[in-house]
mmCIF file of C-alpha atoms in Angstrom:
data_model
loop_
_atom_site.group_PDB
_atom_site.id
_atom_site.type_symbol
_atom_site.label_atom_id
_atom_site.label_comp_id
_atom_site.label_asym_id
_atom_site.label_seq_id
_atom_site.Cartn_x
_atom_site.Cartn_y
_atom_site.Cartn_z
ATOM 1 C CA UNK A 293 -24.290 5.881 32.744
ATOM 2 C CA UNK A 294 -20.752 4.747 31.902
ATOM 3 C CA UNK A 295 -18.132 4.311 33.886
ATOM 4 C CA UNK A 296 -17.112 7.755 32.548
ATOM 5 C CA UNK A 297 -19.371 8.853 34.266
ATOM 6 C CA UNK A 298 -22.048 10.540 31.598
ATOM 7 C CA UNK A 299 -25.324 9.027 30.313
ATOM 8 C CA UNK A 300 -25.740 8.563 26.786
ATOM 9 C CA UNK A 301 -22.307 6.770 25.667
ATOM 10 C CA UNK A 302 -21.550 9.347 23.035
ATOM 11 C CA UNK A 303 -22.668 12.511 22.537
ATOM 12 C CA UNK A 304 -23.985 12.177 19.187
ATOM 13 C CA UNK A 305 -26.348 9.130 20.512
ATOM 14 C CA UNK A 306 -27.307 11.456 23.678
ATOM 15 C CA UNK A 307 -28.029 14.553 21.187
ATOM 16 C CA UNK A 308 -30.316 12.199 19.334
ATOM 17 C CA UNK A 309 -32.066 10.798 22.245
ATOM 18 C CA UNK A 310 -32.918 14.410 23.160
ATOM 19 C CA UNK A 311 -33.976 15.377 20.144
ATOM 20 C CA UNK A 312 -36.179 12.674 19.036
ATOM 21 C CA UNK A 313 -37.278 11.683 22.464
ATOM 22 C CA UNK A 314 -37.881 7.845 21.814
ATOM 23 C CA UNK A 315 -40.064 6.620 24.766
ATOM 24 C CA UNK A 316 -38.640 3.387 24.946
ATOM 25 C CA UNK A 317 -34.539 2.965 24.749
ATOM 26 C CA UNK A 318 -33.401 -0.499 24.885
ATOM 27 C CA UNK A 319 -29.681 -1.152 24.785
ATOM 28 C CA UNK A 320 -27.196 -3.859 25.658
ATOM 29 C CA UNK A 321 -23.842 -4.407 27.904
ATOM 30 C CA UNK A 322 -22.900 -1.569 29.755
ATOM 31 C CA UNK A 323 -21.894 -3.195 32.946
ATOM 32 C CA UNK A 324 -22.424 -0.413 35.189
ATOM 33 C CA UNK A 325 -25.986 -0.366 34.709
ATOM 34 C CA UNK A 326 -27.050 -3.474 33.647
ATOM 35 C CA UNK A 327 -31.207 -3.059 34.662
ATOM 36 C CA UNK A 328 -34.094 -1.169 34.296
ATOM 37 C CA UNK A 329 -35.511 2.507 35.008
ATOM 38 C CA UNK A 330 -39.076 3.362 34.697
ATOM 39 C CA UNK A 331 -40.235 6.748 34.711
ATOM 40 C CA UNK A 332 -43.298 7.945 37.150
ATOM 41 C CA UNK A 333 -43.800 11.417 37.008
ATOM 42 C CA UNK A 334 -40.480 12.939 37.173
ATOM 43 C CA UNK A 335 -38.572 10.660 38.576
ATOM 44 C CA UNK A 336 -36.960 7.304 37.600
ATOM 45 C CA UNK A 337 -37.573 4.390 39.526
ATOM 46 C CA UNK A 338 -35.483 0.955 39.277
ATOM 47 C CA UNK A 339 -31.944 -0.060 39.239
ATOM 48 C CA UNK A 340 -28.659 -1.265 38.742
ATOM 49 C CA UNK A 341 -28.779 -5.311 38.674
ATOM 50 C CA UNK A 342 -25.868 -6.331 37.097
ATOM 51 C CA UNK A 343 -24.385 -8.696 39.843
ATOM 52 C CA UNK A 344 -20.587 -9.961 39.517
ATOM 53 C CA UNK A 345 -20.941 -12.451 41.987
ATOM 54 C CA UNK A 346 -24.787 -13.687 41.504
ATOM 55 C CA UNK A 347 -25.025 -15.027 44.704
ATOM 56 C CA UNK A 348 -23.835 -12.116 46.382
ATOM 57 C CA UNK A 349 -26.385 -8.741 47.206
ATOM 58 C CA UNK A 350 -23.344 -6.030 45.678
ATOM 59 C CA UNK A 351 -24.032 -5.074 42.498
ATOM 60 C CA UNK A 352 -21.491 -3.515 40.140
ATOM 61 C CA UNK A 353 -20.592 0.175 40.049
ATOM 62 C CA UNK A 354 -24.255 1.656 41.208
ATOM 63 C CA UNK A 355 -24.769 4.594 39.430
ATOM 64 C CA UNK A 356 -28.025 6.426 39.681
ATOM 65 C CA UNK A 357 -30.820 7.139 37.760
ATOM 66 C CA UNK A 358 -30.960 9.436 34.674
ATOM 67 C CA UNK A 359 -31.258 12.818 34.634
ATOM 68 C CA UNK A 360 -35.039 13.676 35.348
ATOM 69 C CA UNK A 361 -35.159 15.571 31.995
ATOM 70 C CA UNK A 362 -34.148 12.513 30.137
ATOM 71 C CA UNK A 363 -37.052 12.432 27.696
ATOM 72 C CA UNK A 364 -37.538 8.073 27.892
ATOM 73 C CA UNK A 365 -40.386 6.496 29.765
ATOM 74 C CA UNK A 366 -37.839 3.500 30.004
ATOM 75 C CA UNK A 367 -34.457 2.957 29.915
ATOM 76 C CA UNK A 368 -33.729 -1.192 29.491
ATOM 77 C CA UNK A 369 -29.925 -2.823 29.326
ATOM 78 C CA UNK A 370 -30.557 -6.146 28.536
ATOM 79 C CA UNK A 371 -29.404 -10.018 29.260
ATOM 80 C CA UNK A 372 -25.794 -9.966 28.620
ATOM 81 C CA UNK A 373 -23.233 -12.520 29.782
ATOM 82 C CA UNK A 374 -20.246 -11.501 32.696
ATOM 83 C CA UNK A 375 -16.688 -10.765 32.125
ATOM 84 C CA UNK A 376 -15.064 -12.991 35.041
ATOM 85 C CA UNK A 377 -11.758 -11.382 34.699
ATOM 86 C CA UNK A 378 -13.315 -7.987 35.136
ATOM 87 C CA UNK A 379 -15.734 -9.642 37.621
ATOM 88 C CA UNK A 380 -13.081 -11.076 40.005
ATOM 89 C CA UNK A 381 -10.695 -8.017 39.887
ATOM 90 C CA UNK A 382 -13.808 -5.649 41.148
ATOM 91 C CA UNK A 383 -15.376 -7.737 43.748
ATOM 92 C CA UNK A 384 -12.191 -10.771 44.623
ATOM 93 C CA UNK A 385 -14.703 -13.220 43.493
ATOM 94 C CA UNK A 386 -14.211 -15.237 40.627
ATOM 95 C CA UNK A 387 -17.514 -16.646 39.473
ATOM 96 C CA UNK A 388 -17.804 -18.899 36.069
ATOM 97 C CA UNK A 389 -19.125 -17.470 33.198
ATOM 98 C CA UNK A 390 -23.325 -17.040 33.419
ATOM 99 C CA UNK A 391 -25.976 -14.662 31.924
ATOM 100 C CA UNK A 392 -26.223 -11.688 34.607
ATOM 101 C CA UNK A 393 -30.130 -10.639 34.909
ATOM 102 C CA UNK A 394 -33.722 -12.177 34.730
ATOM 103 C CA UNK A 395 -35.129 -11.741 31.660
ATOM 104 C CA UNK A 396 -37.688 -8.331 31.504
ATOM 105 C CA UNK A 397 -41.050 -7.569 29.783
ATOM 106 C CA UNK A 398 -41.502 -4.429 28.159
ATOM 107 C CA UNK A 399 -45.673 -3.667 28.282
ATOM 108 C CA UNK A 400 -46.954 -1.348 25.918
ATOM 109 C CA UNK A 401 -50.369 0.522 26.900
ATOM 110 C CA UNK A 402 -52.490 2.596 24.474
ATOM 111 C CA UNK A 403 -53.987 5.849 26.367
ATOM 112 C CA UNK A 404 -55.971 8.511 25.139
ATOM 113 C CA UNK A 405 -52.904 10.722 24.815
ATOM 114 C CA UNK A 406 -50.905 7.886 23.534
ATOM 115 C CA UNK A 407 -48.438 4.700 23.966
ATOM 116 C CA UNK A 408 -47.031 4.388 27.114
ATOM 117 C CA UNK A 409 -44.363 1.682 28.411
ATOM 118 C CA UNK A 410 -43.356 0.429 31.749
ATOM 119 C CA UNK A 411 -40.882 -2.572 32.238
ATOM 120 C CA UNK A 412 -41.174 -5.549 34.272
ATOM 121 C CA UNK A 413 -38.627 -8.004 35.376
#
């Protein structure tokens, strides 16, 4: 979810993720949800952990989860490097420059009805 406030980024790239239903969609620097959501059943479990201040608990812009019919077992935005100009004017912190998340494992598991993934950090 962007900060305008819709999953997806565009709409051609959200009508494609619908229609193809990837299981897996890895992506890179969107702030506002920097992290990790793992599907279990119907719901999405995980979270925002991009951190403007990284020694600080408040994490930027939590938005929630996506949409429980979002067809993805896992939604990953990777390692990406702050913006401390951004950074400073959200949280009145400014912190130097550093790379914003631990890095995550995406594990792959062959099942009778198929691949499934799950993502660890």
């Amino acid at each position: 979810m962007t900060g305008g406030g819709h999953w997806g980024s565009s709409g051609e790239l959200l009508d494609a993720i619908y229609r193809t239903k990837p299981k897996v969609h890895l992506f890179g620097h969107i702030h506002e949800q920097r992290g990790h959501w793992d599907k279990a059943g119907s719901q999405y479990q995980g979270g925002v952990e991009y951190r403007p201040n990284p020694h600080s608990g408040q994490v930027f812009r939590p938005n929630g989860p996506p949409p429980q019919n979002y067809p993805v077992e896992v939604e990953s935005n990777n390692a990406m490097a702050n913006q401390p100009s951004v950074d400073h004017s959200w949280t009145g912190v400014w912190a130097p420059q550093h790379i914003v998340g631990r890095p995550r494992v995406i594990i792959a598991r062959k099942q009778p009805d198929g691949w499934h993934f799950a993502s660890e950090a």
